[in-house]
């Protein structure tokens, strides 16, 4: 459950090792169209090396072909060979409810952060005949901040439209993607500086995850993409700063 806006800046992942299939390194590329594909229907593991002990509380496995009954779980390890395996999230449903189209997202936020270098995701594709594939693996620490009710999504049609002399249109069909704008409010000076460091590190050219604040997280609430229109923050008074931001979803 998240009430405020969740901002998840990815931590660096040194490497991933998949138990089977092809394209494991594609999980770390920013494009969801470059995928890891399991060898067969059934269970697979993804071992994650963060390079050093890192505090994390959020895992996002995005743009998957998970079946409705697919599951996943999360454990820490003491080395890259799977020693000291310690479960921290038991088996649970992988797909976030409310998916649009064929793609599914997996989103996991821990009650408390854990500090570890090594993580293992165990994924089970249940039913169906299509092996699991996934385009994005993101691990990070969620910063949750209050926001104003005026936040909302907009659909962006990337099709090219040309007006014709007969009054009609020539259309080159493109994808329809979404954008989400929100205004954080009531920020303290320390929170502004924390967010400023994220904005300066990510800019408008590196991906991040934004999670809308709702009682239950659903597919449309998860926004993986790039910041757009990085607006200046507005300091209303001491300990009360507003900052409007928006993210363009990666289609």
PDB file of C-alpha atoms in Angstrom:
ATOM      1  CA  UNK A   1       0.000   0.000   0.000  1.00  0.00           C
ATOM      2  CA  UNK A   2       1.241   3.473  -0.817  1.00  0.00           C
ATOM      3  CA  UNK A   3      -0.573   6.707   0.015  1.00  0.00           C
ATOM      4  CA  UNK A   4       1.938   9.198  -1.327  1.00  0.00           C
ATOM      5  CA  UNK A   5       3.798   9.216  -4.612  1.00  0.00           C
ATOM      6  CA  UNK A   6       6.495   6.544  -4.634  1.00  0.00           C
ATOM      7  CA  UNK A   7       9.699   7.554  -6.409  1.00  0.00           C
ATOM      8  CA  UNK A   8      12.081   4.672  -7.077  1.00  0.00           C
ATOM      9  CA  UNK A   9      15.494   5.596  -8.426  1.00  0.00           C
ATOM     10  CA  UNK A  10      17.222   2.376  -9.527  1.00  0.00           C
ATOM     11  CA  UNK A  11      20.350   1.260  -7.704  1.00  0.00           C
ATOM     12  CA  UNK A  12      23.196  -0.040  -9.830  1.00  0.00           C
ATOM     13  CA  UNK A  13      23.099  -3.760 -10.574  1.00  0.00           C
ATOM     14  CA  UNK A  14      26.522  -5.180 -11.326  1.00  0.00           C
ATOM     15  CA  UNK A  15      25.232  -8.368 -12.938  1.00  0.00           C
ATOM     16  CA  UNK A  16      22.352 -10.815 -13.181  1.00  0.00           C
ATOM     17  CA  UNK A  17      22.573 -14.572 -13.588  1.00  0.00           C
ATOM     18  CA  UNK A  18      19.543 -16.450 -14.885  1.00  0.00           C
ATOM     19  CA  UNK A  19      19.053 -20.160 -14.270  1.00  0.00           C
ATOM     20  CA  UNK A  20      17.891 -20.797 -17.814  1.00  0.00           C
ATOM     21  CA  UNK A  21      16.850 -19.155 -21.046  1.00  0.00           C
ATOM     22  CA  UNK A  22      18.466 -16.458 -23.136  1.00  0.00           C
ATOM     23  CA  UNK A  23      19.070 -12.725 -22.897  1.00  0.00           C
ATOM     24  CA  UNK A  24      19.572 -12.399 -19.140  1.00  0.00           C
ATOM     25  CA  UNK A  25      21.654  -9.238 -19.625  1.00  0.00           C
ATOM     26  CA  UNK A  26      18.671  -7.628 -21.386  1.00  0.00           C
ATOM     27  CA  UNK A  27      16.984  -7.267 -17.989  1.00  0.00           C
ATOM     28  CA  UNK A  28      19.454  -4.462 -17.246  1.00  0.00           C
ATOM     29  CA  UNK A  29      19.032  -2.488 -20.464  1.00  0.00           C
ATOM     30  CA  UNK A  30      16.639   0.484 -20.239  1.00  0.00           C
ATOM     31  CA  UNK A  31      14.436  -0.668 -23.120  1.00  0.00           C
ATOM     32  CA  UNK A  32      11.624  -3.090 -22.190  1.00  0.00           C
ATOM     33  CA  UNK A  33      11.712  -4.448 -25.737  1.00  0.00           C
ATOM     34  CA  UNK A  34      15.037  -6.170 -25.060  1.00  0.00           C
ATOM     35  CA  UNK A  35      13.984  -9.204 -23.031  1.00  0.00           C
ATOM     36  CA  UNK A  36      15.125 -12.253 -21.124  1.00  0.00           C
ATOM     37  CA  UNK A  37      13.182 -15.323 -22.222  1.00  0.00           C
ATOM     38  CA  UNK A  38      12.978 -18.455 -20.084  1.00  0.00           C
ATOM     39  CA  UNK A  39      13.777 -21.776 -21.727  1.00  0.00           C
ATOM     40  CA  UNK A  40      10.426 -23.372 -20.861  1.00  0.00           C
ATOM     41  CA  UNK A  41       7.272 -22.995 -18.808  1.00  0.00           C
ATOM     42  CA  UNK A  42       8.030 -23.609 -15.131  1.00  0.00           C
ATOM     43  CA  UNK A  43      10.404 -22.158 -12.535  1.00  0.00           C
ATOM     44  CA  UNK A  44      13.390 -19.903 -13.150  1.00  0.00           C
ATOM     45  CA  UNK A  45      15.662 -17.915 -10.876  1.00  0.00           C
ATOM     46  CA  UNK A  46      17.309 -14.537 -11.369  1.00  0.00           C
ATOM     47  CA  UNK A  47      20.340 -13.885  -9.142  1.00  0.00           C
ATOM     48  CA  UNK A  48      21.170 -10.225  -8.658  1.00  0.00           C
ATOM     49  CA  UNK A  49      24.556  -8.813  -7.656  1.00  0.00           C
ATOM     50  CA  UNK A  50      24.404  -5.195  -6.484  1.00  0.00           C
ATOM     51  CA  UNK A  51      28.204  -4.972  -6.228  1.00  0.00           C
ATOM     52  CA  UNK A  52      28.167  -3.970  -2.558  1.00  0.00           C
ATOM     53  CA  UNK A  53      25.785  -4.184   0.374  1.00  0.00           C
ATOM     54  CA  UNK A  54      22.936  -1.827  -0.481  1.00  0.00           C
ATOM     55  CA  UNK A  55      19.716  -0.845   1.285  1.00  0.00           C
ATOM     56  CA  UNK A  56      16.723  -1.682  -0.921  1.00  0.00           C
ATOM     57  CA  UNK A  57      12.992  -2.169  -0.439  1.00  0.00           C
ATOM     58  CA  UNK A  58      11.522  -2.333  -3.960  1.00  0.00           C
ATOM     59  CA  UNK A  59      11.760  -4.789  -6.851  1.00  0.00           C
ATOM     60  CA  UNK A  60      10.089  -4.245 -10.229  1.00  0.00           C
ATOM     61  CA  UNK A  61      10.002  -6.925 -12.922  1.00  0.00           C
ATOM     62  CA  UNK A  62       8.331  -5.190 -15.803  1.00  0.00           C
ATOM     63  CA  UNK A  63       6.887  -5.897 -19.222  1.00  0.00           C
ATOM     64  CA  UNK A  64       6.523  -9.631 -18.682  1.00  0.00           C
ATOM     65  CA  UNK A  65       4.468 -12.374 -20.293  1.00  0.00           C
ATOM     66  CA  UNK A  66       3.442 -13.761 -16.911  1.00  0.00           C
ATOM     67  CA  UNK A  67       0.282 -15.842 -16.850  1.00  0.00           C
ATOM     68  CA  UNK A  68      -2.470 -14.782 -14.408  1.00  0.00           C
ATOM     69  CA  UNK A  69      -1.365 -17.498 -11.961  1.00  0.00           C
ATOM     70  CA  UNK A  70       2.388 -16.862 -12.221  1.00  0.00           C
ATOM     71  CA  UNK A  71       4.206 -16.441  -8.889  1.00  0.00           C
ATOM     72  CA  UNK A  72       7.473 -15.086  -7.566  1.00  0.00           C
ATOM     73  CA  UNK A  73       9.418 -14.879  -4.334  1.00  0.00           C
ATOM     74  CA  UNK A  74      12.488 -13.017  -3.063  1.00  0.00           C
ATOM     75  CA  UNK A  75      15.450 -14.075  -0.944  1.00  0.00           C
ATOM     76  CA  UNK A  76      18.833 -12.705   0.065  1.00  0.00           C
ATOM     77  CA  UNK A  77      22.089 -14.624  -0.392  1.00  0.00           C
ATOM     78  CA  UNK A  78      25.565 -14.322   1.080  1.00  0.00           C
ATOM     79  CA  UNK A  79      27.383 -14.891  -2.212  1.00  0.00           C
ATOM     80  CA  UNK A  80      26.741 -15.204  -5.923  1.00  0.00           C
ATOM     81  CA  UNK A  81      26.568 -19.007  -5.736  1.00  0.00           C
ATOM     82  CA  UNK A  82      23.385 -19.038  -3.652  1.00  0.00           C
ATOM     83  CA  UNK A  83      24.942 -19.683  -0.239  1.00  0.00           C
ATOM     84  CA  UNK A  84      23.054 -18.470   2.819  1.00  0.00           C
ATOM     85  CA  UNK A  85      19.733 -18.279   0.997  1.00  0.00           C
ATOM     86  CA  UNK A  86      17.293 -16.463   3.292  1.00  0.00           C
ATOM     87  CA  UNK A  87      13.682 -15.852   2.143  1.00  0.00           C
ATOM     88  CA  UNK A  88      12.357 -12.346   2.749  1.00  0.00           C
ATOM     89  CA  UNK A  89       9.188 -12.477   0.629  1.00  0.00           C
ATOM     90  CA  UNK A  90       7.330 -15.754   0.273  1.00  0.00           C
ATOM     91  CA  UNK A  91       5.596 -17.031  -2.827  1.00  0.00           C
ATOM     92  CA  UNK A  92       3.005 -14.557  -4.070  1.00  0.00           C
ATOM     93  CA  UNK A  93       1.198 -13.630  -7.261  1.00  0.00           C
ATOM     94  CA  UNK A  94       3.496 -11.958  -9.766  1.00  0.00           C
ATOM     95  CA  UNK A  95       1.115  -9.972 -12.000  1.00  0.00           C
ATOM     96  CA  UNK A  96      -0.119  -6.683 -10.594  1.00  0.00           C
ATOM     97  CA  UNK A  97      -3.920  -6.547 -11.078  1.00  0.00           C
ATOM     98  CA  UNK A  98      -5.549  -4.446 -13.778  1.00  0.00           C
ATOM     99  CA  UNK A  99      -3.151  -5.137 -16.648  1.00  0.00           C
ATOM    100  CA  UNK A 100      -3.834  -3.397 -19.950  1.00  0.00           C
ATOM    101  CA  UNK A 101      -3.098  -5.581 -22.972  1.00  0.00           C
ATOM    102  CA  UNK A 102      -0.852  -8.625 -22.826  1.00  0.00           C
ATOM    103  CA  UNK A 103       1.997  -7.218 -20.740  1.00  0.00           C
ATOM    104  CA  UNK A 104       2.193  -7.810 -17.005  1.00  0.00           C
ATOM    105  CA  UNK A 105       4.257  -6.100 -14.300  1.00  0.00           C
ATOM    106  CA  UNK A 106       5.556  -7.555 -11.065  1.00  0.00           C
ATOM    107  CA  UNK A 107       5.957  -5.050  -8.216  1.00  0.00           C
ATOM    108  CA  UNK A 108       7.187  -5.834  -4.738  1.00  0.00           C
ATOM    109  CA  UNK A 109       7.733  -3.353  -1.906  1.00  0.00           C
ATOM    110  CA  UNK A 110       9.057  -4.616   1.406  1.00  0.00           C
ATOM    111  CA  UNK A 111       7.671  -3.457   4.745  1.00  0.00           C
ATOM    112  CA  UNK A 112      11.231  -2.628   5.820  1.00  0.00           C
ATOM    113  CA  UNK A 113      14.387  -2.118   3.739  1.00  0.00           C
ATOM    114  CA  UNK A 114      17.032  -4.825   3.698  1.00  0.00           C
ATOM    115  CA  UNK A 115      20.761  -4.343   3.265  1.00  0.00           C
ATOM    116  CA  UNK A 116      22.325  -6.960   1.038  1.00  0.00           C
ATOM    117  CA  UNK A 117      24.591  -7.409  -1.946  1.00  0.00           C
ATOM    118  CA  UNK A 118      22.915 -10.507  -3.377  1.00  0.00           C
ATOM    119  CA  UNK A 119      19.231 -11.176  -4.156  1.00  0.00           C
ATOM    120  CA  UNK A 120      17.451 -14.101  -5.771  1.00  0.00           C
ATOM    121  CA  UNK A 121      14.100 -13.869  -7.519  1.00  0.00           C
ATOM    122  CA  UNK A 122      12.360 -17.200  -8.075  1.00  0.00           C
ATOM    123  CA  UNK A 123       9.721 -16.994 -10.780  1.00  0.00           C
ATOM    124  CA  UNK A 124       7.220 -19.673 -11.740  1.00  0.00           C
ATOM    125  CA  UNK A 125       5.169 -19.509 -14.910  1.00  0.00           C
ATOM    126  CA  UNK A 126       1.981 -21.417 -14.070  1.00  0.00           C
ATOM    127  CA  UNK A 127      -0.236 -22.643 -16.888  1.00  0.00           C
ATOM    128  CA  UNK A 128      -0.176 -21.622 -20.503  1.00  0.00           C
ATOM    129  CA  UNK A 129       2.329 -22.675 -23.118  1.00  0.00           C
ATOM    130  CA  UNK A 130       4.449 -19.503 -23.385  1.00  0.00           C
ATOM    131  CA  UNK A 131       7.670 -19.381 -21.313  1.00  0.00           C
ATOM    132  CA  UNK A 132       8.132 -16.329 -19.133  1.00  0.00           C
ATOM    133  CA  UNK A 133       9.846 -13.308 -20.615  1.00  0.00           C
ATOM    134  CA  UNK A 134      10.601  -9.966 -18.993  1.00  0.00           C
ATOM    135  CA  UNK A 135      12.051  -6.694 -20.222  1.00  0.00           C
ATOM    136  CA  UNK A 136      12.984  -4.718 -17.114  1.00  0.00           C
ATOM    137  CA  UNK A 137      14.501  -5.583 -13.736  1.00  0.00           C
ATOM    138  CA  UNK A 138      14.691  -2.613 -11.398  1.00  0.00           C
ATOM    139  CA  UNK A 139      15.788  -2.651  -7.756  1.00  0.00           C
ATOM    140  CA  UNK A 140      15.774   0.426  -5.547  1.00  0.00           C
ATOM    141  CA  UNK A 141      14.638   2.270  -2.452  1.00  0.00           C
ATOM    142  CA  UNK A 142      11.247   3.988  -2.524  1.00  0.00           C
ATOM    143  CA  UNK A 143      10.923   7.583  -1.411  1.00  0.00           C
ATOM    144  CA  UNK A 144       7.276   8.242  -0.620  1.00  0.00           C
ATOM    145  CA  UNK A 145       6.021  11.825  -0.497  1.00  0.00           C
ATOM    146  CA  UNK A 146       2.573  13.493  -0.210  1.00  0.00           C
ATOM    147  CA  UNK A 147       1.073  14.934  -3.359  1.00  0.00           C
ATOM    148  CA  UNK A 148      -1.858  17.085  -4.431  1.00  0.00           C
ATOM    149  CA  UNK A 149      -5.126  15.744  -5.850  1.00  0.00           C
ATOM    150  CA  UNK A 150      -4.653  17.446  -9.191  1.00  0.00           C
ATOM    151  CA  UNK A 151      -2.263  14.700 -10.300  1.00  0.00           C
ATOM    152  CA  UNK A 152      -3.361  12.791 -13.388  1.00  0.00           C
ATOM    153  CA  UNK A 153      -2.521  10.839 -16.515  1.00  0.00           C
ATOM    154  CA  UNK A 154      -2.710  11.840 -20.168  1.00  0.00           C
ATOM    155  CA  UNK A 155      -2.707   9.558 -23.206  1.00  0.00           C
ATOM    156  CA  UNK A 156      -0.189  10.404 -25.932  1.00  0.00           C
ATOM    157  CA  UNK A 157      -0.861   9.163 -29.455  1.00  0.00           C
ATOM    158  CA  UNK A 158       2.463   8.957 -31.312  1.00  0.00           C
ATOM    159  CA  UNK A 159       0.811   8.417 -34.697  1.00  0.00           C
ATOM    160  CA  UNK A 160       1.740  10.848 -37.486  1.00  0.00           C
ATOM    161  CA  UNK A 161      -1.276  12.640 -38.972  1.00  0.00           C
ATOM    162  CA  UNK A 162      -1.164  14.603 -42.214  1.00  0.00           C
ATOM    163  CA  UNK A 163      -4.093  16.706 -43.399  1.00  0.00           C
ATOM    164  CA  UNK A 164      -5.006  15.922 -47.003  1.00  0.00           C
ATOM    165  CA  UNK A 165      -6.407  18.363 -49.548  1.00  0.00           C
ATOM    166  CA  UNK A 166      -9.636  16.363 -49.774  1.00  0.00           C
ATOM    167  CA  UNK A 167     -10.322  17.094 -46.102  1.00  0.00           C
ATOM    168  CA  UNK A 168      -9.239  13.712 -44.851  1.00  0.00           C
ATOM    169  CA  UNK A 169      -6.089  12.558 -43.105  1.00  0.00           C
ATOM    170  CA  UNK A 170      -3.107  10.424 -43.931  1.00  0.00           C
ATOM    171  CA  UNK A 171      -2.237   8.407 -40.830  1.00  0.00           C
ATOM    172  CA  UNK A 172       0.955   6.551 -40.019  1.00  0.00           C
ATOM    173  CA  UNK A 173      -0.069   4.523 -36.991  1.00  0.00           C
ATOM    174  CA  UNK A 174       2.096   4.767 -33.886  1.00  0.00           C
ATOM    175  CA  UNK A 175       1.920   3.610 -30.291  1.00  0.00           C
ATOM    176  CA  UNK A 176      -0.389   5.169 -27.717  1.00  0.00           C
ATOM    177  CA  UNK A 177       1.520   5.760 -24.489  1.00  0.00           C
ATOM    178  CA  UNK A 178       0.792   7.574 -21.250  1.00  0.00           C
ATOM    179  CA  UNK A 179       2.268  10.387 -19.252  1.00  0.00           C
ATOM    180  CA  UNK A 180       1.653  11.168 -15.593  1.00  0.00           C
ATOM    181  CA  UNK A 181       1.978  14.563 -13.917  1.00  0.00           C
ATOM    182  CA  UNK A 182       1.968  15.102 -10.162  1.00  0.00           C
ATOM    183  CA  UNK A 183       2.802  17.838  -7.665  1.00  0.00           C
ATOM    184  CA  UNK A 184       4.563  16.920  -4.443  1.00  0.00           C
ATOM    185  CA  UNK A 185       3.632  19.163  -1.530  1.00  0.00           C
ATOM    186  CA  UNK A 186       4.638  19.891   2.036  1.00  0.00           C
ATOM    187  CA  UNK A 187       8.291  19.070   1.369  1.00  0.00           C
ATOM    188  CA  UNK A 188      10.873  19.991   3.977  1.00  0.00           C
ATOM    189  CA  UNK A 189      14.225  21.458   2.962  1.00  0.00           C
ATOM    190  CA  UNK A 190      15.851  18.076   3.612  1.00  0.00           C
ATOM    191  CA  UNK A 191      13.310  16.299   1.402  1.00  0.00           C
ATOM    192  CA  UNK A 192      13.853  18.830  -1.366  1.00  0.00           C
ATOM    193  CA  UNK A 193      17.590  18.227  -1.251  1.00  0.00           C
ATOM    194  CA  UNK A 194      17.042  14.457  -1.324  1.00  0.00           C
ATOM    195  CA  UNK A 195      14.816  14.754  -4.383  1.00  0.00           C
ATOM    196  CA  UNK A 196      17.205  17.238  -5.985  1.00  0.00           C
ATOM    197  CA  UNK A 197      20.004  14.672  -5.806  1.00  0.00           C
ATOM    198  CA  UNK A 198      17.782  12.139  -7.594  1.00  0.00           C
ATOM    199  CA  UNK A 199      16.784  14.623 -10.298  1.00  0.00           C
ATOM    200  CA  UNK A 200      20.403  15.656 -10.865  1.00  0.00           C
ATOM    201  CA  UNK A 201      21.506  12.015 -11.116  1.00  0.00           C
ATOM    202  CA  UNK A 202      18.698  10.897 -13.431  1.00  0.00           C
ATOM    203  CA  UNK A 203      17.790  14.000 -15.413  1.00  0.00           C
ATOM    204  CA  UNK A 204      15.497  13.344 -18.365  1.00  0.00           C
ATOM    205  CA  UNK A 205      17.578  10.576 -19.922  1.00  0.00           C
ATOM    206  CA  UNK A 206      17.678   7.727 -17.386  1.00  0.00           C
ATOM    207  CA  UNK A 207      14.671   5.601 -16.401  1.00  0.00           C
ATOM    208  CA  UNK A 208      12.996   5.415 -13.019  1.00  0.00           C
ATOM    209  CA  UNK A 209       9.762   4.077 -11.537  1.00  0.00           C
ATOM    210  CA  UNK A 210       6.935   6.262 -10.242  1.00  0.00           C
ATOM    211  CA  UNK A 211       4.120   4.649  -8.228  1.00  0.00           C
ATOM    212  CA  UNK A 212       0.807   6.455  -7.821  1.00  0.00           C
ATOM    213  CA  UNK A 213      -0.552   6.606  -4.290  1.00  0.00           C
ATOM    214  CA  UNK A 214      -3.482   4.208  -3.854  1.00  0.00           C
ATOM    215  CA  UNK A 215      -4.624   1.650  -1.309  1.00  0.00           C
ATOM    216  CA  UNK A 216      -3.923  -1.188  -3.761  1.00  0.00           C
ATOM    217  CA  UNK A 217      -1.314  -0.839  -6.496  1.00  0.00           C
ATOM    218  CA  UNK A 218      -2.684  -1.700  -9.932  1.00  0.00           C
ATOM    219  CA  UNK A 219      -1.033  -1.883 -13.338  1.00  0.00           C
ATOM    220  CA  UNK A 220      -1.918   1.693 -14.453  1.00  0.00           C
ATOM    221  CA  UNK A 221      -0.416   3.076 -11.215  1.00  0.00           C
ATOM    222  CA  UNK A 222       3.092   1.938 -12.180  1.00  0.00           C
ATOM    223  CA  UNK A 223       5.008   4.299 -14.447  1.00  0.00           C
ATOM    224  CA  UNK A 224       8.374   3.162 -15.805  1.00  0.00           C
ATOM    225  CA  UNK A 225       9.929   5.804 -18.015  1.00  0.00           C
ATOM    226  CA  UNK A 226      11.741   9.139 -18.141  1.00  0.00           C
ATOM    227  CA  UNK A 227      11.181  12.385 -16.306  1.00  0.00           C
ATOM    228  CA  UNK A 228       9.859  15.090 -18.599  1.00  0.00           C
ATOM    229  CA  UNK A 229       9.534  18.814 -18.085  1.00  0.00           C
ATOM    230  CA  UNK A 230      11.628  19.117 -14.938  1.00  0.00           C
ATOM    231  CA  UNK A 231       9.933  22.159 -13.474  1.00  0.00           C
ATOM    232  CA  UNK A 232      11.421  24.363 -10.727  1.00  0.00           C
ATOM    233  CA  UNK A 233      10.191  23.731  -7.212  1.00  0.00           C
ATOM    234  CA  UNK A 234       8.287  26.469  -5.385  1.00  0.00           C
ATOM    235  CA  UNK A 235       9.079  27.275  -1.775  1.00  0.00           C
ATOM    236  CA  UNK A 236       5.785  28.383  -0.236  1.00  0.00           C
ATOM    237  CA  UNK A 237       7.242  28.924   3.240  1.00  0.00           C
ATOM    238  CA  UNK A 238       9.793  27.211   5.498  1.00  0.00           C
ATOM    239  CA  UNK A 239       9.146  23.439   5.576  1.00  0.00           C
ATOM    240  CA  UNK A 240       6.536  23.705   2.805  1.00  0.00           C
ATOM    241  CA  UNK A 241       7.788  23.333  -0.762  1.00  0.00           C
ATOM    242  CA  UNK A 242       5.777  22.254  -3.825  1.00  0.00           C
ATOM    243  CA  UNK A 243       7.386  20.514  -6.788  1.00  0.00           C
ATOM    244  CA  UNK A 244       5.570  19.561  -9.987  1.00  0.00           C
ATOM    245  CA  UNK A 245       7.073  16.669 -11.972  1.00  0.00           C
ATOM    246  CA  UNK A 246       5.936  14.397 -14.776  1.00  0.00           C
ATOM    247  CA  UNK A 247       7.019  11.081 -16.246  1.00  0.00           C
ATOM    248  CA  UNK A 248       6.587   9.825 -19.802  1.00  0.00           C
ATOM    249  CA  UNK A 249       5.924   6.091 -19.751  1.00  0.00           C
ATOM    250  CA  UNK A 250       8.180   3.857 -21.845  1.00  0.00           C
ATOM    251  CA  UNK A 251       5.839   2.046 -24.218  1.00  0.00           C
TER     252      UNK A 251
END
